[in-house]
mmCIF file of C-alpha atoms and ligand atoms in Angstrom:
data_model
loop_
_atom_site.group_PDB
_atom_site.id
_atom_site.type_symbol
_atom_site.label_atom_id
_atom_site.label_comp_id
_atom_site.label_asym_id
_atom_site.label_seq_id
_atom_site.Cartn_x
_atom_site.Cartn_y
_atom_site.Cartn_z
ATOM 1 C CA UNK A 9 -23.456 13.981 -87.384
ATOM 2 C CA UNK A 10 -25.355 11.492 -85.798
ATOM 3 C CA UNK A 11 -26.813 8.330 -86.747
ATOM 4 C CA UNK A 12 -29.944 6.432 -85.163
ATOM 5 C CA UNK A 13 -31.488 3.118 -85.668
ATOM 6 C CA UNK A 14 -35.031 3.405 -87.426
ATOM 7 C CA UNK A 15 -35.842 0.059 -85.850
ATOM 8 C CA UNK A 16 -37.859 -1.552 -83.093
ATOM 9 C CA UNK A 17 -36.319 -5.179 -84.009
ATOM 10 C CA UNK A 18 -33.931 -6.204 -80.898
ATOM 11 C CA UNK A 19 -31.602 -8.174 -82.785
ATOM 12 C CA UNK A 20 -30.725 -5.045 -85.095
ATOM 13 C CA UNK A 21 -30.212 -2.600 -82.515
ATOM 14 C CA UNK A 22 -28.022 -4.845 -80.152
ATOM 15 C CA UNK A 23 -25.945 -5.845 -83.326
ATOM 16 C CA UNK A 24 -25.420 -2.203 -84.180
ATOM 17 C CA UNK A 25 -25.291 -0.893 -80.426
ATOM 18 C CA UNK A 26 -22.400 -3.364 -79.882
ATOM 19 C CA UNK A 27 -20.381 -1.960 -83.029
ATOM 20 C CA UNK A 28 -21.021 1.201 -81.358
ATOM 21 C CA UNK A 29 -22.437 2.703 -84.166
ATOM 22 C CA UNK A 30 -25.801 4.031 -82.792
ATOM 23 C CA UNK A 31 -26.201 7.181 -81.091
ATOM 24 C CA UNK A 32 -30.045 6.789 -80.558
ATOM 25 C CA UNK A 33 -33.007 4.659 -82.031
ATOM 26 C CA UNK A 34 -36.495 5.979 -83.436
ATOM 27 C CA UNK A 35 -39.631 3.657 -83.562
ATOM 28 C CA UNK A 36 -43.026 4.404 -84.719
ATOM 29 C CA UNK A 37 -46.432 1.905 -84.529
ATOM 30 C CA UNK A 38 -45.542 0.438 -88.012
ATOM 31 C CA UNK A 39 -42.070 -0.670 -86.785
ATOM 32 C CA UNK A 40 -43.738 -1.919 -83.635
ATOM 33 C CA UNK A 41 -46.241 -4.011 -85.408
ATOM 34 C CA UNK A 42 -43.542 -5.639 -87.212
ATOM 35 C CA UNK A 43 -41.969 -7.495 -84.207
ATOM 36 C CA UNK A 44 -44.941 -9.023 -83.287
ATOM 37 C CA UNK A 45 -44.411 -8.435 -79.387
ATOM 38 C CA UNK A 46 -45.752 -6.869 -76.630
ATOM 39 C CA UNK A 47 -45.277 -3.343 -77.736
ATOM 40 C CA UNK A 48 -44.689 -1.984 -74.026
ATOM 41 C CA UNK A 49 -41.911 -4.637 -73.028
ATOM 42 C CA UNK A 50 -40.264 -3.964 -76.377
ATOM 43 C CA UNK A 51 -40.317 -0.418 -76.108
ATOM 44 C CA UNK A 52 -39.036 -0.697 -72.341
ATOM 45 C CA UNK A 53 -36.005 -2.887 -73.348
ATOM 46 C CA UNK A 54 -35.167 -1.017 -76.176
ATOM 47 C CA UNK A 55 -34.700 2.192 -73.917
ATOM 48 C CA UNK A 56 -32.916 -0.105 -71.326
ATOM 49 C CA UNK A 57 -29.864 -1.671 -73.975
ATOM 50 C CA UNK A 58 -29.497 1.619 -75.573
ATOM 51 C CA UNK A 59 -27.933 4.067 -73.981
ATOM 52 C CA UNK A 60 -28.945 7.380 -76.386
ATOM 53 C CA UNK A 61 -32.004 9.121 -76.607
ATOM 54 C CA UNK A 62 -34.984 6.816 -77.783
ATOM 55 C CA UNK A 63 -38.042 8.059 -79.295
ATOM 56 C CA UNK A 64 -41.312 6.300 -78.938
ATOM 57 C CA UNK A 65 -44.214 7.733 -80.520
ATOM 58 C CA UNK A 66 -48.369 8.618 -78.863
ATOM 59 C CA UNK A 67 -50.577 6.897 -80.382
ATOM 60 C CA UNK A 68 -53.535 9.641 -79.142
ATOM 61 C CA UNK A 69 -54.728 12.290 -81.588
ATOM 62 C CA UNK A 70 -55.759 15.140 -78.324
ATOM 63 C CA UNK A 71 -53.467 16.635 -76.451
ATOM 64 C CA UNK A 72 -54.488 15.392 -73.521
ATOM 65 C CA UNK A 73 -53.892 11.797 -74.618
ATOM 66 C CA UNK A 74 -50.986 12.500 -76.073
ATOM 67 C CA UNK A 75 -49.572 14.155 -72.884
ATOM 68 C CA UNK A 76 -51.041 11.479 -70.715
ATOM 69 C CA UNK A 77 -49.333 8.713 -72.944
ATOM 70 C CA UNK A 78 -45.956 11.031 -73.008
ATOM 71 C CA UNK A 79 -46.068 10.848 -69.129
ATOM 72 C CA UNK A 80 -46.468 6.762 -69.078
ATOM 73 C CA UNK A 81 -43.644 6.362 -71.634
ATOM 74 C CA UNK A 82 -41.281 8.724 -69.487
ATOM 75 C CA UNK A 83 -41.359 5.675 -66.840
ATOM 76 C CA UNK A 84 -39.380 3.421 -69.456
ATOM 77 C CA UNK A 85 -36.440 5.455 -69.089
ATOM 78 C CA UNK A 86 -34.390 8.573 -68.851
ATOM 79 C CA UNK A 87 -33.493 8.487 -72.144
ATOM 80 C CA UNK A 88 -36.838 8.557 -73.786
ATOM 81 C CA UNK A 89 -38.015 10.956 -76.182
ATOM 82 C CA UNK A 90 -41.285 11.642 -76.833
ATOM 83 C CA UNK A 91 -42.923 11.523 -80.448
ATOM 84 C CA UNK A 92 -45.660 13.735 -81.498
ATOM 85 C CA UNK A 93 -47.391 13.832 -84.919
ATOM 86 C CA UNK A 94 -47.539 17.295 -86.374
ATOM 87 C CA UNK A 95 -50.886 18.704 -85.936
ATOM 88 C CA UNK A 96 -52.808 21.423 -83.852
ATOM 89 C CA UNK A 97 -52.809 18.964 -80.990
ATOM 90 C CA UNK A 98 -49.459 17.552 -81.616
ATOM 91 C CA UNK A 99 -48.093 21.216 -81.534
ATOM 92 C CA UNK A 100 -50.261 22.310 -77.967
ATOM 93 C CA UNK A 101 -48.912 18.462 -76.637
ATOM 94 C CA UNK A 102 -45.030 19.644 -77.051
ATOM 95 C CA UNK A 103 -45.595 23.140 -75.739
ATOM 96 C CA UNK A 104 -46.847 21.504 -72.453
ATOM 97 C CA UNK A 105 -44.236 18.735 -72.280
ATOM 98 C CA UNK A 106 -41.817 21.492 -72.848
ATOM 99 C CA UNK A 107 -42.441 23.208 -70.425
ATOM 100 C CA UNK A 108 -42.277 20.354 -68.147
ATOM 101 C CA UNK A 109 -39.065 19.458 -69.181
ATOM 102 C CA UNK A 110 -39.601 16.220 -71.497
ATOM 103 C CA UNK A 111 -37.780 16.406 -74.530
ATOM 104 C CA UNK A 112 -40.124 15.791 -78.203
ATOM 105 C CA UNK A 113 -39.558 14.436 -81.693
ATOM 106 C CA UNK A 114 -42.390 16.544 -84.174
ATOM 107 C CA UNK A 115 -42.525 13.571 -86.499
ATOM 108 C CA UNK A 116 -44.209 13.330 -90.053
ATOM 109 C CA UNK A 117 -43.072 16.631 -91.186
ATOM 110 C CA UNK A 118 -43.170 17.551 -94.817
ATOM 111 C CA UNK A 119 -42.476 21.211 -95.308
ATOM 112 C CA UNK A 120 -40.620 23.810 -93.761
ATOM 113 C CA UNK A 121 -43.273 25.665 -92.143
ATOM 114 C CA UNK A 122 -44.022 22.265 -90.060
ATOM 115 C CA UNK A 123 -40.566 22.410 -89.104
ATOM 116 C CA UNK A 124 -40.865 25.939 -87.963
ATOM 117 C CA UNK A 125 -43.780 25.353 -86.129
ATOM 118 C CA UNK A 126 -42.837 22.656 -84.493
ATOM 119 C CA UNK A 127 -39.118 24.357 -82.729
ATOM 120 C CA UNK A 128 -41.447 27.285 -81.861
ATOM 121 C CA UNK A 129 -43.294 24.750 -80.118
ATOM 122 C CA UNK A 130 -40.271 23.495 -78.180
ATOM 123 C CA UNK A 131 -39.724 20.392 -79.586
ATOM 124 C CA UNK A 132 -36.277 18.973 -78.967
ATOM 125 C CA UNK A 133 -36.006 17.228 -82.764
ATOM 126 C CA UNK A 134 -38.091 17.492 -85.802
ATOM 127 C CA UNK A 135 -38.328 14.739 -88.378
ATOM 128 C CA UNK A 136 -38.963 15.525 -91.601
ATOM 129 C CA UNK A 137 -39.684 12.310 -93.802
ATOM 130 C CA UNK A 138 -37.271 12.650 -97.505
ATOM 131 C CA UNK A 139 -38.270 9.094 -98.629
ATOM 132 C CA UNK A 140 -42.094 9.595 -98.486
ATOM 133 C CA UNK A 141 -41.206 13.079 -100.512
ATOM 134 C CA UNK A 142 -39.242 11.009 -102.955
ATOM 135 C CA UNK A 143 -41.996 8.440 -103.527
ATOM 136 C CA UNK A 144 -43.864 11.243 -104.575
ATOM 137 C CA UNK A 145 -42.061 12.861 -107.076
ATOM 138 C CA UNK A 146 -41.022 15.786 -104.676
ATOM 139 C CA UNK A 147 -37.280 16.037 -103.937
ATOM 140 C CA UNK A 148 -36.857 15.319 -100.141
ATOM 141 C CA UNK A 149 -33.207 16.793 -99.882
ATOM 142 C CA UNK A 150 -34.753 19.963 -100.759
ATOM 143 C CA UNK A 151 -36.548 20.124 -97.740
ATOM 144 C CA UNK A 152 -33.743 19.174 -95.372
ATOM 145 C CA UNK A 153 -31.806 22.399 -97.069
ATOM 146 C CA UNK A 154 -34.280 24.521 -96.263
ATOM 147 C CA UNK A 155 -35.137 23.306 -92.739
ATOM 148 C CA UNK A 156 -31.344 23.806 -91.944
ATOM 149 C CA UNK A 157 -30.901 26.813 -93.259
ATOM 150 C CA UNK A 158 -33.878 28.475 -91.654
ATOM 151 C CA UNK A 159 -32.555 26.789 -88.397
ATOM 152 C CA UNK A 160 -29.362 28.288 -88.567
ATOM 153 C CA UNK A 161 -30.374 31.177 -89.492
ATOM 154 C CA UNK A 162 -32.433 31.959 -86.420
ATOM 155 C CA UNK A 163 -29.779 29.988 -83.611
ATOM 156 C CA UNK A 164 -33.090 27.144 -83.196
ATOM 157 C CA UNK A 165 -31.926 24.378 -80.920
ATOM 158 C CA UNK A 166 -34.196 22.000 -82.432
ATOM 159 C CA UNK A 167 -32.097 19.157 -84.083
ATOM 160 C CA UNK A 168 -32.414 18.012 -87.701
ATOM 161 C CA UNK A 169 -33.406 14.594 -87.754
ATOM 162 C CA UNK A 170 -33.412 13.325 -91.586
ATOM 163 C CA UNK A 171 -36.218 10.313 -91.324
ATOM 164 C CA UNK A 172 -37.618 7.932 -93.552
ATOM 165 C CA UNK A 173 -34.388 7.039 -95.366
ATOM 166 C CA UNK A 174 -34.411 4.843 -98.283
ATOM 167 C CA UNK A 175 -30.674 4.739 -99.668
ATOM 168 C CA UNK A 176 -27.040 5.679 -98.735
ATOM 169 C CA UNK A 177 -27.014 8.544 -100.901
ATOM 170 C CA UNK A 178 -29.951 10.525 -98.721
ATOM 171 C CA UNK A 179 -27.621 9.744 -95.664
ATOM 172 C CA UNK A 180 -24.485 11.460 -98.080
ATOM 173 C CA UNK A 181 -26.285 14.164 -98.903
ATOM 174 C CA UNK A 182 -27.977 14.796 -95.208
ATOM 175 C CA UNK A 183 -24.283 15.114 -94.582
ATOM 176 C CA UNK A 184 -23.165 17.606 -97.027
ATOM 177 C CA UNK A 185 -26.244 20.116 -96.036
ATOM 178 C CA UNK A 186 -25.462 19.801 -92.692
ATOM 179 C CA UNK A 187 -28.366 17.827 -91.299
ATOM 180 C CA UNK A 188 -27.692 17.082 -87.053
ATOM 181 C CA UNK A 189 -28.836 13.252 -87.137
ATOM 182 C CA UNK A 190 -29.840 10.734 -89.737
ATOM 183 C CA UNK A 191 -32.127 7.692 -88.593
ATOM 184 C CA UNK A 192 -31.545 4.864 -90.814
ATOM 185 C CA UNK A 193 -33.322 1.111 -91.498
ATOM 186 C CA UNK A 194 -31.021 -1.398 -90.354
ATOM 187 C CA UNK A 195 -30.578 -2.836 -94.028
ATOM 188 C CA UNK A 196 -29.589 0.771 -95.229
ATOM 189 C CA UNK A 197 -27.248 1.237 -92.083
ATOM 190 C CA UNK A 198 -25.592 -2.631 -93.693
ATOM 191 C CA UNK A 199 -25.080 -1.102 -97.015
ATOM 192 C CA UNK A 200 -23.030 1.907 -95.486
ATOM 193 C CA UNK A 201 -20.392 -0.549 -94.275
ATOM 194 C CA UNK A 202 -19.957 -2.832 -97.642
ATOM 195 C CA UNK A 203 -18.292 -1.920 -100.779
ATOM 196 C CA UNK A 204 -17.149 -4.805 -103.684
ATOM 197 C CA UNK A 205 -13.796 -2.925 -103.739
ATOM 198 C CA UNK A 206 -13.109 -3.258 -100.378
ATOM 199 C CA UNK A 207 -14.632 -7.657 -100.548
ATOM 200 C CA UNK A 208 -12.019 -7.458 -103.574
ATOM 201 C CA UNK A 209 -9.282 -6.096 -102.041
ATOM 202 C CA UNK A 210 -9.494 -8.097 -98.858
ATOM 203 C CA UNK A 211 -9.136 -11.467 -100.693
ATOM 204 C CA UNK A 212 -6.233 -9.887 -102.647
ATOM 205 C CA UNK A 213 -4.382 -9.258 -99.353
ATOM 206 C CA UNK A 214 -5.393 -12.684 -98.168
ATOM 207 C CA UNK A 215 -4.707 -14.531 -101.118
ATOM 208 C CA UNK A 216 -1.088 -12.695 -101.277
ATOM 209 C CA UNK A 217 -0.291 -13.924 -97.439
ATOM 210 C CA UNK A 218 -1.002 -17.121 -97.962
ATOM 211 C CA UNK A 219 1.193 -17.405 -101.493
ATOM 212 C CA UNK A 220 3.994 -15.434 -98.776
ATOM 213 C CA UNK A 221 3.335 -18.410 -96.297
ATOM 214 C CA UNK A 222 3.677 -20.962 -98.713
ATOM 215 C CA UNK A 223 7.146 -19.841 -99.667
ATOM 216 C CA UNK A 224 8.694 -19.469 -95.998
ATOM 217 C CA UNK A 225 6.565 -21.505 -93.781
ATOM 218 C CA UNK A 226 8.192 -19.646 -90.651
ATOM 219 C CA UNK A 227 6.490 -16.063 -91.196
ATOM 220 C CA UNK A 228 3.670 -15.065 -88.719
ATOM 221 C CA UNK A 229 2.629 -12.400 -87.116
HETATM 222 C C1 E4P M 303 -38.848 8.390 -88.208
HETATM 223 O O1 E4P M 303 -38.682 8.331 -87.274
HETATM 224 C C2 E4P M 303 -39.725 7.064 -88.854
HETATM 225 O O2 E4P M 303 -39.870 5.967 -88.115
HETATM 226 C C3 E4P M 303 -39.572 6.728 -90.413
HETATM 227 O O3 E4P M 303 -38.068 7.081 -90.536
HETATM 228 C C4 E4P M 303 -40.494 6.386 -91.240
HETATM 229 O O4 E4P M 303 -39.984 5.912 -92.615
HETATM 230 P P1 E4P M 303 -40.881 5.495 -93.664
HETATM 231 O O5 E4P M 303 -41.269 6.333 -94.788
HETATM 232 O O6 E4P M 303 -39.830 4.479 -94.201
HETATM 233 O O7 E4P M 303 -41.956 4.655 -92.920
#
C-alpha cells in the first residue's frame, strides 16, 4: 500500500518525507489556500522536495483551459500528476493529456460509474472521496470495494487512490480491500504512529533500566 500526504504544508511534507513515509503528495485548491503562500511557488517547492508523484489540480472548467493549465503545471517537474475534476470536460481533458503521455488523477469521484469512466478515459489515478460520503450517511468504504473489484475484473491499470480520509480506520479498511494508495492529512498520519500501550511500554522499559543502573552503576550499552 502506498501512502501519499494530502497536504500543501511544507513543514509537514518535509517532516514525513524525511521519515521516508511518503510515496507521493496530493494537493487541491483548498489545501493551497490554507498556506498563505504564493501557490505556484509552493507547488514548485513541493514537486522539488518529494521524489514520488505530486498531484496538482487544475482550476479551469473547460477542456481547453484544463489542458493549457496541465501543460504549465508539467513544467514544475517530471513527477507532476495533473488532477482533473470529474465532469465531461474533465474526461475529455484526461483523454487528451493521456494521449500526450501526461499522467492524470481524476478527482471528486463519488461513484463506481465515475471511476469506470475515468479509467476508460485513461486516468493514471482515480480518487474516490470516502470521508465526504461517510459525512453524508453513505459508507465510503463500500465504494472502494466496488471500484477495486471492477478494476481487477477488467485489469484496468488505473490506480485507486483513496481520498478524503478522516480517521485511521479508513486506512485499515482501504488496505483490507486492496486499494493501491491512501492519501492522508498530516494529523491522520501522526495518529497512525502513536499508541498508548507503546508509550506505557517505553516508560516501563526506561524506568527498569534506571533501576538496573542504580544497582549496577557501571552497566551501559
Ligand atoms: C484528494 O486528493 C483531496 O485532496 C482530499 O482527500 C479531499 O479531502 P477532504 O474531504 O478532507 O477535503
